[in-house]
mmCIF file of C-alpha atoms in Angstrom:
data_model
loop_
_atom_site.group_PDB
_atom_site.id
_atom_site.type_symbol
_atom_site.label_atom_id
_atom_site.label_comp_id
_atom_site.label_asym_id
_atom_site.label_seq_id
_atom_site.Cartn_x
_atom_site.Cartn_y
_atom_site.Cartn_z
ATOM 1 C CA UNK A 13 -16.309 -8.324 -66.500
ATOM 2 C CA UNK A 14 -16.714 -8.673 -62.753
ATOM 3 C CA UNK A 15 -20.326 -9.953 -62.100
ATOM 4 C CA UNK A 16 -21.498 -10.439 -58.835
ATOM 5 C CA UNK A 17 -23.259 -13.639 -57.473
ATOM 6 C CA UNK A 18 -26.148 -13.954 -55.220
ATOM 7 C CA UNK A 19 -26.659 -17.286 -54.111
ATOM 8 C CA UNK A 20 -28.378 -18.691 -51.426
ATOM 9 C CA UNK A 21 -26.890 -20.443 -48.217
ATOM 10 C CA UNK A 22 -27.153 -23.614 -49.828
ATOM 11 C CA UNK A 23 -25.944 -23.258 -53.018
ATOM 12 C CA UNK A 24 -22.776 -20.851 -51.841
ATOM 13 C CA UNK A 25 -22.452 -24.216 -49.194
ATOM 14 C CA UNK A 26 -22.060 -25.913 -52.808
ATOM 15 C CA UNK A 27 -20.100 -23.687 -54.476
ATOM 16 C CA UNK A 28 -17.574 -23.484 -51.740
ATOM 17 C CA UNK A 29 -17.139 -27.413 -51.901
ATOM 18 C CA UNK A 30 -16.376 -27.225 -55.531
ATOM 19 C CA UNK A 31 -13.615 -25.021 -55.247
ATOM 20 C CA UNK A 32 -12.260 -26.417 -52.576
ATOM 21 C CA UNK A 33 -12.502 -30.010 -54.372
ATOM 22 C CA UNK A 34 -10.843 -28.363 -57.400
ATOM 23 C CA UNK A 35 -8.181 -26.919 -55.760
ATOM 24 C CA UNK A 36 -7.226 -30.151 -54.054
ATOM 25 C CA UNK A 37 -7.258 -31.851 -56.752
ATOM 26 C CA UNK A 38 -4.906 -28.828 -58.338
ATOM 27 C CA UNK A 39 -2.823 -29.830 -55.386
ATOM 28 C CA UNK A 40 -2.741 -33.300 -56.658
ATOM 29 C CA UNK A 41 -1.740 -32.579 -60.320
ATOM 30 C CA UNK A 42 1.255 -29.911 -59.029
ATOM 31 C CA UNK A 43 2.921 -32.245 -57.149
ATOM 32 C CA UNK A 44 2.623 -34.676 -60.108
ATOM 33 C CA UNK A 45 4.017 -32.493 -62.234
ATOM 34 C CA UNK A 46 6.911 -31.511 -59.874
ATOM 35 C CA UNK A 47 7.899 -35.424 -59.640
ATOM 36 C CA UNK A 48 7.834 -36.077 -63.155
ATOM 37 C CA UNK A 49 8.534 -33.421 -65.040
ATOM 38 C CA UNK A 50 5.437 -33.611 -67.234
ATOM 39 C CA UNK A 51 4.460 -30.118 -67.081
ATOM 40 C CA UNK A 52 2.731 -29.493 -70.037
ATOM 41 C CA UNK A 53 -1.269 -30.021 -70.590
ATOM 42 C CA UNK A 54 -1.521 -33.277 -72.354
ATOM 43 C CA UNK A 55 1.655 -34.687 -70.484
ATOM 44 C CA UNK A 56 0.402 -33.903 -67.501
ATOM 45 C CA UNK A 57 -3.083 -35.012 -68.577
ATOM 46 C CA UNK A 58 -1.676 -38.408 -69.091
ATOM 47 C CA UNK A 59 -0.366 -38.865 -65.737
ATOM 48 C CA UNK A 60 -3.279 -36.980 -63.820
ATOM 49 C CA UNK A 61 -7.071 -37.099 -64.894
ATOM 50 C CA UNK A 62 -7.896 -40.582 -64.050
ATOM 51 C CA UNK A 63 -7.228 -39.793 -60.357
ATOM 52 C CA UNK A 64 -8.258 -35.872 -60.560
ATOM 53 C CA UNK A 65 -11.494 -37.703 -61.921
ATOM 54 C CA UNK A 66 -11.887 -39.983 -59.007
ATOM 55 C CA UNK A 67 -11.623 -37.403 -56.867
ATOM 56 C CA UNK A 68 -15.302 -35.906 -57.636
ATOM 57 C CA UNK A 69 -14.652 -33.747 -60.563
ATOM 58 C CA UNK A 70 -16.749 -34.013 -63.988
ATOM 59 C CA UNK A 71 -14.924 -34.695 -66.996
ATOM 60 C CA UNK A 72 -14.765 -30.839 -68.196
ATOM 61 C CA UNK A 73 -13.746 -29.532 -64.636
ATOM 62 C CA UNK A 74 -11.052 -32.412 -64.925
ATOM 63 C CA UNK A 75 -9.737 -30.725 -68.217
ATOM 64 C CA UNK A 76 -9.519 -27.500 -66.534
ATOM 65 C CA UNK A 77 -7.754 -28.022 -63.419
ATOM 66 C CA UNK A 78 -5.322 -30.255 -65.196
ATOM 67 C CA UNK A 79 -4.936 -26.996 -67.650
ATOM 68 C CA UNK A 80 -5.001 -24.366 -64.550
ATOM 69 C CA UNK A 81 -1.656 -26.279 -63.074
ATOM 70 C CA UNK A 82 -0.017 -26.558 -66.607
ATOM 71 C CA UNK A 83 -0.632 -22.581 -66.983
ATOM 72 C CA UNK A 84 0.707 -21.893 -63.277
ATOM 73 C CA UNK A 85 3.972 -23.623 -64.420
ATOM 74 C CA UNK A 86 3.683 -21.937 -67.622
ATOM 75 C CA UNK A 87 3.870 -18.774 -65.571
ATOM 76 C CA UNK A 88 6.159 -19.254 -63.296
ATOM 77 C CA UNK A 89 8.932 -20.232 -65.878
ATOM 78 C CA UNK A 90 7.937 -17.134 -67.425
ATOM 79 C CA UNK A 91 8.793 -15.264 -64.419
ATOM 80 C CA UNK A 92 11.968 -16.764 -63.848
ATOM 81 C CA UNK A 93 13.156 -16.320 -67.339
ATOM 82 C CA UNK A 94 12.126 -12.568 -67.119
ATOM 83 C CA UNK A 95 13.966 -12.328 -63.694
ATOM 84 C CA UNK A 96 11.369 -11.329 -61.919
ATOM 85 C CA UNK A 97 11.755 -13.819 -59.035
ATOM 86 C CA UNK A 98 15.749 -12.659 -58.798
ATOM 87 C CA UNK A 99 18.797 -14.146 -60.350
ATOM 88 C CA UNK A 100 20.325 -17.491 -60.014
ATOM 89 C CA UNK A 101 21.095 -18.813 -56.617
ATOM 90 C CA UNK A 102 18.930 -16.087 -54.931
ATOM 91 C CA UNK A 103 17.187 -17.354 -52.284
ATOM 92 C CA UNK A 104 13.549 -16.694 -53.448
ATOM 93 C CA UNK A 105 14.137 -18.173 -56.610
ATOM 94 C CA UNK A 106 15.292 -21.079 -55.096
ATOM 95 C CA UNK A 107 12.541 -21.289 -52.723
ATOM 96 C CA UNK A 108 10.127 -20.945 -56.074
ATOM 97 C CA UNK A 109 12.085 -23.708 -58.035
ATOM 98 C CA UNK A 110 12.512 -26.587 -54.945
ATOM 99 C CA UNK A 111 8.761 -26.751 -54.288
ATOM 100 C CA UNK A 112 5.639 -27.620 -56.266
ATOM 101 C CA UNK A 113 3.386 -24.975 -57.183
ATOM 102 C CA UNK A 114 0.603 -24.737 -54.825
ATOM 103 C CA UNK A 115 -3.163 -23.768 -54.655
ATOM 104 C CA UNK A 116 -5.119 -21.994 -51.881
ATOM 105 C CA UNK A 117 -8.456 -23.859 -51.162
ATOM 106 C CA UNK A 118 -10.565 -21.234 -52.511
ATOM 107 C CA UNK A 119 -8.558 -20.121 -55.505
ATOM 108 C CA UNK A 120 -10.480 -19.313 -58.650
ATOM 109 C CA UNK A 121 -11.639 -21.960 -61.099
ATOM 110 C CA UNK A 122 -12.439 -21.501 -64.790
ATOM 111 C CA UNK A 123 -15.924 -22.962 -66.251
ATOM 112 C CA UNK A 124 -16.546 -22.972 -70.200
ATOM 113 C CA UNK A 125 -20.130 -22.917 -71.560
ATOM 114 C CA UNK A 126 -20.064 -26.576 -71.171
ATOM 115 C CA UNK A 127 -20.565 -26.145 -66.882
ATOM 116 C CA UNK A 128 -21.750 -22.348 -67.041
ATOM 117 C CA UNK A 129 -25.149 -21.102 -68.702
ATOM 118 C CA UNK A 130 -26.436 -17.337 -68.393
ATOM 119 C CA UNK A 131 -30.139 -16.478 -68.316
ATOM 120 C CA UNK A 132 -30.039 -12.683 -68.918
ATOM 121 C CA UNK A 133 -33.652 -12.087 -69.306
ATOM 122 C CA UNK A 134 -33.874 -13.627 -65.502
ATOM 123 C CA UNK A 135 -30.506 -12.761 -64.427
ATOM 124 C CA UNK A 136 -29.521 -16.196 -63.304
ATOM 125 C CA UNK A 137 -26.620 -18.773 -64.164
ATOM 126 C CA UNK A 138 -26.546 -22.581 -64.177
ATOM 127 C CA UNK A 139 -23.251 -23.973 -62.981
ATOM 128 C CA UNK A 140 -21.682 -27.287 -62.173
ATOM 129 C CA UNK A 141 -20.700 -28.519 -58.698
ATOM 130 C CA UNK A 142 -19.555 -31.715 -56.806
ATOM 131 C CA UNK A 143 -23.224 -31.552 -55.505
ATOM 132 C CA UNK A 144 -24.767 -31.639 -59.200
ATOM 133 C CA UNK A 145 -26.241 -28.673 -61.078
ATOM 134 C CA UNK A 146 -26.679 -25.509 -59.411
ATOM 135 C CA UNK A 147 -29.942 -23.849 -61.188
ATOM 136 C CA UNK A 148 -31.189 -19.948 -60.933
ATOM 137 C CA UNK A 149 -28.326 -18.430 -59.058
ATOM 138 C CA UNK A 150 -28.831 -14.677 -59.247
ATOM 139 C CA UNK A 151 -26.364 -12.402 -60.271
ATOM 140 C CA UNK A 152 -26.125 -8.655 -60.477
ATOM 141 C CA UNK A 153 -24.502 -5.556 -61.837
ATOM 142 C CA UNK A 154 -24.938 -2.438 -63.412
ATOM 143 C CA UNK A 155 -26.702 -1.375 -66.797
ATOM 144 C CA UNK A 156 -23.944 -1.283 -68.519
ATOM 145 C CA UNK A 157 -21.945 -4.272 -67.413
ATOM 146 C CA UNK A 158 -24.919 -6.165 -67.760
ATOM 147 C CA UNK A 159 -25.644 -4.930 -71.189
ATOM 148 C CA UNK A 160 -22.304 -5.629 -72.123
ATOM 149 C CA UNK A 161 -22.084 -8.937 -70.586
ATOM 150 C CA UNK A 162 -25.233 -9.888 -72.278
ATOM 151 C CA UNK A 163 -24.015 -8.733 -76.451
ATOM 152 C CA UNK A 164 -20.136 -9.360 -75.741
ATOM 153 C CA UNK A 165 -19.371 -12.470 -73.494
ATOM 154 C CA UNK A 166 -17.495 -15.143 -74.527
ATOM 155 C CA UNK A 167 -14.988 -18.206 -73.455
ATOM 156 C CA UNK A 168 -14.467 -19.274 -69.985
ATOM 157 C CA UNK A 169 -15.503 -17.700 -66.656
ATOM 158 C CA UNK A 170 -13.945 -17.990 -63.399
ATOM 159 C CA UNK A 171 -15.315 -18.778 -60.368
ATOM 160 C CA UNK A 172 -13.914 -16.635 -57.437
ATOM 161 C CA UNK A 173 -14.674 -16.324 -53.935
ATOM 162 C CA UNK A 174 -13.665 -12.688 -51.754
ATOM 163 C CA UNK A 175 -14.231 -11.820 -48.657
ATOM 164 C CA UNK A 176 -17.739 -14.717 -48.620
ATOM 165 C CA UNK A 177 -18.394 -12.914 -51.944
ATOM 166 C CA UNK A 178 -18.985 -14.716 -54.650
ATOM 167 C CA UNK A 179 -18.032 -13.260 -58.216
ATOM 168 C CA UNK A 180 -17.975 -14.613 -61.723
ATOM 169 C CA UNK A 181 -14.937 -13.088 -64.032
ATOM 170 C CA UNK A 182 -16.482 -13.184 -67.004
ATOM 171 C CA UNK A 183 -14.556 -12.712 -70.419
ATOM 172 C CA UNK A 184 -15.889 -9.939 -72.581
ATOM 173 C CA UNK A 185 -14.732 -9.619 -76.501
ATOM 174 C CA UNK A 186 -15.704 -5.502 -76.793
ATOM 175 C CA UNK A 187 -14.640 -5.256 -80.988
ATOM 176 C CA UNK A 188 -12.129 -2.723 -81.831
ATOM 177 C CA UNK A 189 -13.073 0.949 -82.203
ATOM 178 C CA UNK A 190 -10.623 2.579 -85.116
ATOM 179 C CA UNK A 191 -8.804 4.991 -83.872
ATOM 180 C CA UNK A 192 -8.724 8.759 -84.954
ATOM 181 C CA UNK A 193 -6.191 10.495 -86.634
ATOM 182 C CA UNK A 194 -4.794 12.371 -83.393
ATOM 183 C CA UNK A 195 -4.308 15.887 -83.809
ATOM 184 C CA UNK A 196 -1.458 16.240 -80.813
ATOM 185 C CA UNK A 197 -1.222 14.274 -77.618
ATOM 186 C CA UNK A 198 -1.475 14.962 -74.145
ATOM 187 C CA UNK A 199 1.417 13.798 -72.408
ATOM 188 C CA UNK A 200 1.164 11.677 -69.024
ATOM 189 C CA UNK A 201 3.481 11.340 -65.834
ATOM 190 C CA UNK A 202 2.260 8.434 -64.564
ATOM 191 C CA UNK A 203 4.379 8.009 -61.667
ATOM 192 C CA UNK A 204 2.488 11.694 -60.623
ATOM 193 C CA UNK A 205 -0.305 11.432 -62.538
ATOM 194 C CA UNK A 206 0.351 14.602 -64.602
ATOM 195 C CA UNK A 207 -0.679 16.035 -67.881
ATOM 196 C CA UNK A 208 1.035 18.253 -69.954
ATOM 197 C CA UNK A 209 -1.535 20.529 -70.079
ATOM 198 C CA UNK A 210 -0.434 21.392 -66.314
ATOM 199 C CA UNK A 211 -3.532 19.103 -65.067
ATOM 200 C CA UNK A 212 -2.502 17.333 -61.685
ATOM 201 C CA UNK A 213 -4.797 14.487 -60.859
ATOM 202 C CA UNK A 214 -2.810 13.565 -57.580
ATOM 203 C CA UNK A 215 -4.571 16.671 -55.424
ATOM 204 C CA UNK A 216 -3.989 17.428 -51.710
ATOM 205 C CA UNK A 217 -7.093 15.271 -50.769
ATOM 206 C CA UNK A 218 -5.595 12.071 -52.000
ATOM 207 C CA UNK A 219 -2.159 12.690 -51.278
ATOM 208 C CA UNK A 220 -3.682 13.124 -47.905
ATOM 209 C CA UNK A 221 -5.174 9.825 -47.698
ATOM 210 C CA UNK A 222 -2.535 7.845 -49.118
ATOM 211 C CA UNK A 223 -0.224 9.097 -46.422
ATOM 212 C CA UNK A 224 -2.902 8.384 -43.656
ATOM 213 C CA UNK A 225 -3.479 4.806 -44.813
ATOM 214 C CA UNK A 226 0.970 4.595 -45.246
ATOM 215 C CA UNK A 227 1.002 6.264 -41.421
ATOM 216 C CA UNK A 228 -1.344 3.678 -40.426
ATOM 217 C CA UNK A 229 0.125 0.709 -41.904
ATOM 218 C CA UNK A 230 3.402 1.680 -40.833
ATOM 219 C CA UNK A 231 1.929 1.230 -37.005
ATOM 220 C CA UNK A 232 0.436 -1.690 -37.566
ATOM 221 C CA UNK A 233 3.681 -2.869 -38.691
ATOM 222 C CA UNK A 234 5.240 -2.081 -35.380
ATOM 223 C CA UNK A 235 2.838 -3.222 -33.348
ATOM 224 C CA UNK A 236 2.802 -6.537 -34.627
ATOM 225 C CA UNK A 237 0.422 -8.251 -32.441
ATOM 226 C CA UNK A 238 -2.161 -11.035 -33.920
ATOM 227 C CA UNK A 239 -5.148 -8.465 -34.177
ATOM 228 C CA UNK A 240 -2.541 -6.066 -35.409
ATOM 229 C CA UNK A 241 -1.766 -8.810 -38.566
ATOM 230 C CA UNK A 242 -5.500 -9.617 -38.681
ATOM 231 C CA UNK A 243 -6.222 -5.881 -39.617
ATOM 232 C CA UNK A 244 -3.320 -5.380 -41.767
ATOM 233 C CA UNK A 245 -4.932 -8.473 -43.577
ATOM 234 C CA UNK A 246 -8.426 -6.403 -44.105
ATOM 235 C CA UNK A 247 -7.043 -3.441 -44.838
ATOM 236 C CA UNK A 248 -4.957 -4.484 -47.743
ATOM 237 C CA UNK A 249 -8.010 -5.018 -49.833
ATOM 238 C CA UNK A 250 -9.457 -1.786 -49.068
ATOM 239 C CA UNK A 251 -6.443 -0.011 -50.189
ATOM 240 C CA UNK A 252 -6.159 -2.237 -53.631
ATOM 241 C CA UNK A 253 -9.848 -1.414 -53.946
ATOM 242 C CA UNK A 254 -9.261 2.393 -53.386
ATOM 243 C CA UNK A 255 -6.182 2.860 -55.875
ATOM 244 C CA UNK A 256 -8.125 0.907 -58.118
ATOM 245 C CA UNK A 257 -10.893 3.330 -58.130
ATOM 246 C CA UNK A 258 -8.766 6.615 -58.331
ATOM 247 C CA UNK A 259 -7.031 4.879 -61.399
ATOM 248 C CA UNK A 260 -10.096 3.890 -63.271
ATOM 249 C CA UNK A 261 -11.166 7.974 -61.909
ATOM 250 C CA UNK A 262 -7.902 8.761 -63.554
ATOM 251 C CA UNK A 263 -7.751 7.498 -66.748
ATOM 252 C CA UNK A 264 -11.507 7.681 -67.359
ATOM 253 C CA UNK A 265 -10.400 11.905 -67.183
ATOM 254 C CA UNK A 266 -7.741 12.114 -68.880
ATOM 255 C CA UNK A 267 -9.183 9.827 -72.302
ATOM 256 C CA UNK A 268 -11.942 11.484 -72.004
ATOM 257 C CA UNK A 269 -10.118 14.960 -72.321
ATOM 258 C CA UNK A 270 -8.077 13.506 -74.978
ATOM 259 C CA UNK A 271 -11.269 12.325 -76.843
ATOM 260 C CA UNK A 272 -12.941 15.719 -76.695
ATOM 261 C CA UNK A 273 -9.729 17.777 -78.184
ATOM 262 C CA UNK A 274 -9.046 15.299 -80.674
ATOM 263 C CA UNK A 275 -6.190 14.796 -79.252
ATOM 264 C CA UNK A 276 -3.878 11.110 -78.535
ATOM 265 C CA UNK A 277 -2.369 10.128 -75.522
ATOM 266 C CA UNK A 278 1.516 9.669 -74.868
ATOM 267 C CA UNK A 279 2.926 7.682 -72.253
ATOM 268 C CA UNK A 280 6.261 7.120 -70.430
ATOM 269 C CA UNK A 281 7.691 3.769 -70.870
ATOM 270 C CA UNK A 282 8.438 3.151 -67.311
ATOM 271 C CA UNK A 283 9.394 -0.594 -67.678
ATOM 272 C CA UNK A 284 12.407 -0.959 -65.182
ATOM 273 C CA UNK A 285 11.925 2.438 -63.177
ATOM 274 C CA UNK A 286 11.156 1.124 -59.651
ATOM 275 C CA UNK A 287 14.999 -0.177 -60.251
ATOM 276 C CA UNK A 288 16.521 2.657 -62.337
ATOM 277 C CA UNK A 289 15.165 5.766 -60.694
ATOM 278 C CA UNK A 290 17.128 7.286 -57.488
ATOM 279 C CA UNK A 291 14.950 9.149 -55.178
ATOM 280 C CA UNK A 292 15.189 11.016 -51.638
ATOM 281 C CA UNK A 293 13.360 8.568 -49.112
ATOM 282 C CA UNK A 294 10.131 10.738 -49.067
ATOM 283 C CA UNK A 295 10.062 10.773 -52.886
ATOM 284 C CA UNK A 296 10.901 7.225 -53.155
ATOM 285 C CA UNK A 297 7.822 6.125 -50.825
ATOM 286 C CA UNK A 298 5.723 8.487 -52.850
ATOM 287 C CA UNK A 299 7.014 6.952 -55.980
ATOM 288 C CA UNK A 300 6.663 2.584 -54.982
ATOM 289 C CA UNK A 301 3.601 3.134 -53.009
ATOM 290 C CA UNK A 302 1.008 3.446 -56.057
ATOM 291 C CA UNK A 303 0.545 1.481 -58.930
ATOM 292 C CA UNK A 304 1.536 3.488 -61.975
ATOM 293 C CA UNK A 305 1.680 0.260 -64.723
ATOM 294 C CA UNK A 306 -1.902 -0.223 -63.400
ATOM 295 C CA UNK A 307 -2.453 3.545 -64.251
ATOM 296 C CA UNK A 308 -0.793 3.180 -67.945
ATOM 297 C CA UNK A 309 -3.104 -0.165 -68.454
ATOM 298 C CA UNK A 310 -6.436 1.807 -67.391
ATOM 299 C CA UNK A 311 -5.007 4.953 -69.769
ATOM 300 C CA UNK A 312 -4.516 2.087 -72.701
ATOM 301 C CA UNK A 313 -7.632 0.079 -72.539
ATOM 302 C CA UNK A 314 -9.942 2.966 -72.059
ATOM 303 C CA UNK A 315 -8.489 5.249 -74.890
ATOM 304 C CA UNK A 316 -9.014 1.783 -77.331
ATOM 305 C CA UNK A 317 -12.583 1.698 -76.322
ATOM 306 C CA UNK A 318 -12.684 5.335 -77.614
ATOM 307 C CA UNK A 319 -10.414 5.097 -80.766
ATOM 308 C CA UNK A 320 -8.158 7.229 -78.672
ATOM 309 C CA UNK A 321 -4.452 6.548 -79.952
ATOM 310 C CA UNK A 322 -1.867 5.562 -77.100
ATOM 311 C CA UNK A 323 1.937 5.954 -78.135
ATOM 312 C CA UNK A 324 3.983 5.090 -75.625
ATOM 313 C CA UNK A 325 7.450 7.457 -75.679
ATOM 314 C CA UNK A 326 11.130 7.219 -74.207
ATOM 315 C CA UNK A 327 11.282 8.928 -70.514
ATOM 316 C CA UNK A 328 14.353 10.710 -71.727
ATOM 317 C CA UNK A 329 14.592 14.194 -70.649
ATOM 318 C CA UNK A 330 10.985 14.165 -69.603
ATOM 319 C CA UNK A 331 11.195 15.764 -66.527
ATOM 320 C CA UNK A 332 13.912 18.175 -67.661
ATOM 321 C CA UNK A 333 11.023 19.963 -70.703
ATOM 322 C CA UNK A 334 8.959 22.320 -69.845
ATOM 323 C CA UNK A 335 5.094 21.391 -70.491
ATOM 324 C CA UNK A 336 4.450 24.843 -71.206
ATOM 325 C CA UNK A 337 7.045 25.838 -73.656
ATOM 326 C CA UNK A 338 8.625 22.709 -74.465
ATOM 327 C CA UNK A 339 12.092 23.726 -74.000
ATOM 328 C CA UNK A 340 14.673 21.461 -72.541
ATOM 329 C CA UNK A 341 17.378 22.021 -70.294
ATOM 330 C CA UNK A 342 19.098 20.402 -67.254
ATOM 331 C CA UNK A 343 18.614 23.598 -65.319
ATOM 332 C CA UNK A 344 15.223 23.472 -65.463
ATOM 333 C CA UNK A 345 15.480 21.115 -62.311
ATOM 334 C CA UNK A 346 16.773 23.319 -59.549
ATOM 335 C CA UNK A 347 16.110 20.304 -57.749
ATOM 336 C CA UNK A 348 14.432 16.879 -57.644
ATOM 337 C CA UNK A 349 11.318 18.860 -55.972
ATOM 338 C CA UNK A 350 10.453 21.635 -58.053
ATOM 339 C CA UNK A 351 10.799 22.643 -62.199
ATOM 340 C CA UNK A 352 11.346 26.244 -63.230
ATOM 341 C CA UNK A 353 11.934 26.954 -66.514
ATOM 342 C CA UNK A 354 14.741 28.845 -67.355
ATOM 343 C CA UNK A 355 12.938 29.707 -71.093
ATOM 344 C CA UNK A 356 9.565 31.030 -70.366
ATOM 345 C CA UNK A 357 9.387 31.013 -66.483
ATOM 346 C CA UNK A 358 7.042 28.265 -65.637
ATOM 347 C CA UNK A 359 7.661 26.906 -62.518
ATOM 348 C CA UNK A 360 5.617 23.973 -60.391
ATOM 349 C CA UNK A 361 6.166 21.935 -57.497
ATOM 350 C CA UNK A 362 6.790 18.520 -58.523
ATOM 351 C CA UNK A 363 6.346 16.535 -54.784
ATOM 352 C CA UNK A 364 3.703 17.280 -52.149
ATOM 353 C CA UNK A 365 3.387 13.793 -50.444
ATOM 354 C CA UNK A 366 6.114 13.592 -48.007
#
């Protein structure tokens, strides 16, 4: 849960000081854990909290920074075993593996209950800082996150600054909702953001303004002048923000269709596709420039908050069946553009965003 802070000049003064104090002292514990090796929590712990201490920190906020660097190693062994940084000798894994992980002065910080206390009644937290206890900073939201912030929170919180925003991410356990006995399923083309029942949520209007903000990037780009950079920089949060939003618009549609038929939801298993799938140049920009897995995980964490059942289903042949009829056939794809069906007739466009 995203819950937004309103603190005063003084206490985001203090607030900023504790991250930043954090984050050095993150800084501190990586490169410890780069020259020895230690990289796991109590190892590292060893080696590290007497100094992390001494630089400021409480005992608890110790603890967690010390944890926060053990997790970001954690993580990026994880993504090197999984490939995801390249394969052996590749220059950005090598960049990744010859340098200590590092933190940006205003990265997020976790707090437990221990350096965090809510007030719901007056909408105010309590939090630690370098400069002592920060009392009654307000926080907002709406009725329903604060409603379920208030009957569901639990665990840590982290501490994150955005654009001189100030946000607490608050961890929410929502119990499980059983899930019906579906009576069908709706399938889902994520990567167009398609139903089987014919419904296409990727319309002209936001196929428009995807292309507009890809036209405009693609300028910016070129020009490649400071200011040019600078905007770039802004604008990649508005466009996160926006796809974000049309997801969430998404996948709040379709469970909610699937909810009110009775119905489950199948999805495509797209793991690998961006590297699998072969595309004309127009496709393929319409294809890597939204964020389908974020899609599937809106579809999938909405539809379990609904008792909605989510089966997720081979890709095979997918785009050769017919959502009409069902039938399947290799002809069905005159080309990578267009489906006609050469059982019952049904024929669609398949790509309007060039």
């Amino acid at each position: 849960m995203q819950v937004r802070l309103l603190p005063t000049p003084e206490q985001a003064a203090a607030l900023e000081a504790t991250l930043h104090a954090c984050n050095d002292a993150a800084n501190f514990a990586s490169a410890t854990a780069f020259t020895t090796g230690d990289r796991r929590e109590y190892a590292l712990r060893k080696h590290t909290y007497r100094e992390v201490k001494a630089r400021g920190l409480g005992a608890q906020a110790a603890q967690h920074v010390i944890k926060k660097v053990a997790d970001a190693y954690t993580t990026l062994k994880a993504n090197i075993r999984a490939g995801n940084l390249g394969p052996k000798g590749c220059a950005r894994r090598a960049r990744a593996e010859s340098k200590p992980v590092t933190f940006r002065a205003d990265a997020a910080q976790p707090f437990d209950d221990r350096c965090l206390s809510w007030d719901h009644t007056a909408r105010t937290v309590s939090i630690w800082s370098t400069a002592g206890r920060l009392k009654n900073i307000a926080f907002t939201g709406s009725p329903g996150q604060l409603k379920t912030l208030a009957e569901y929170r639990k665990g840590e919180s982290d501490l994150v600054c955005r654009d001189g925003m100030w946000f607490l991410y608050a961890t929410c356990e929502i119990p499980d909702v059983p899930v019906t006995e579906p009576d069908g399923f709706i399938g889902v083309d994520l990567g167009i953001a398609t139903t089987s029942d014919g419904t296409r949520h990727c319309g002209k209007g936001l196929n428009a303004v995807r292309h507009r903000n890809r036209e405009l990037r693609r300028r910016l780009q070129a020009k490649a002048t400071k200011s040019a950079k600078r905007l770039l920089k802004k604008r990649r949060r508005t466009e996160a923000r926006f796809a974000a939003n049309t997801n969430h618009t998404i996948a709040k549609r379709i469970v909610t269709e699937a909810e009110r038929t009775g119905r489950g939801i199948a999805l495509e298993d797209l793991g690998g596709i961006r590297d699998r799938v072969r595309l004309r140049k127009p496709q393929r920009v319409t294809l890597h420039s939204w964020s389908f897995h974020q899609l599937g995980s809106f579809i999938a964490y909405k539809a379990a908050r609904h008792g909605v059942a989510v089966i997720h289903v081979d890709p095979a042949y997918t785009s050769q069946t017919c959502s009409a009829c069902g039938h399947v056939d290799k002809a069905n794809r005159p080309s990578q553009a267009t489906f006609s069906c050469t059982s019952c007739g049904f024929a669609e466009s398949l790509f309007t965003d060039a």
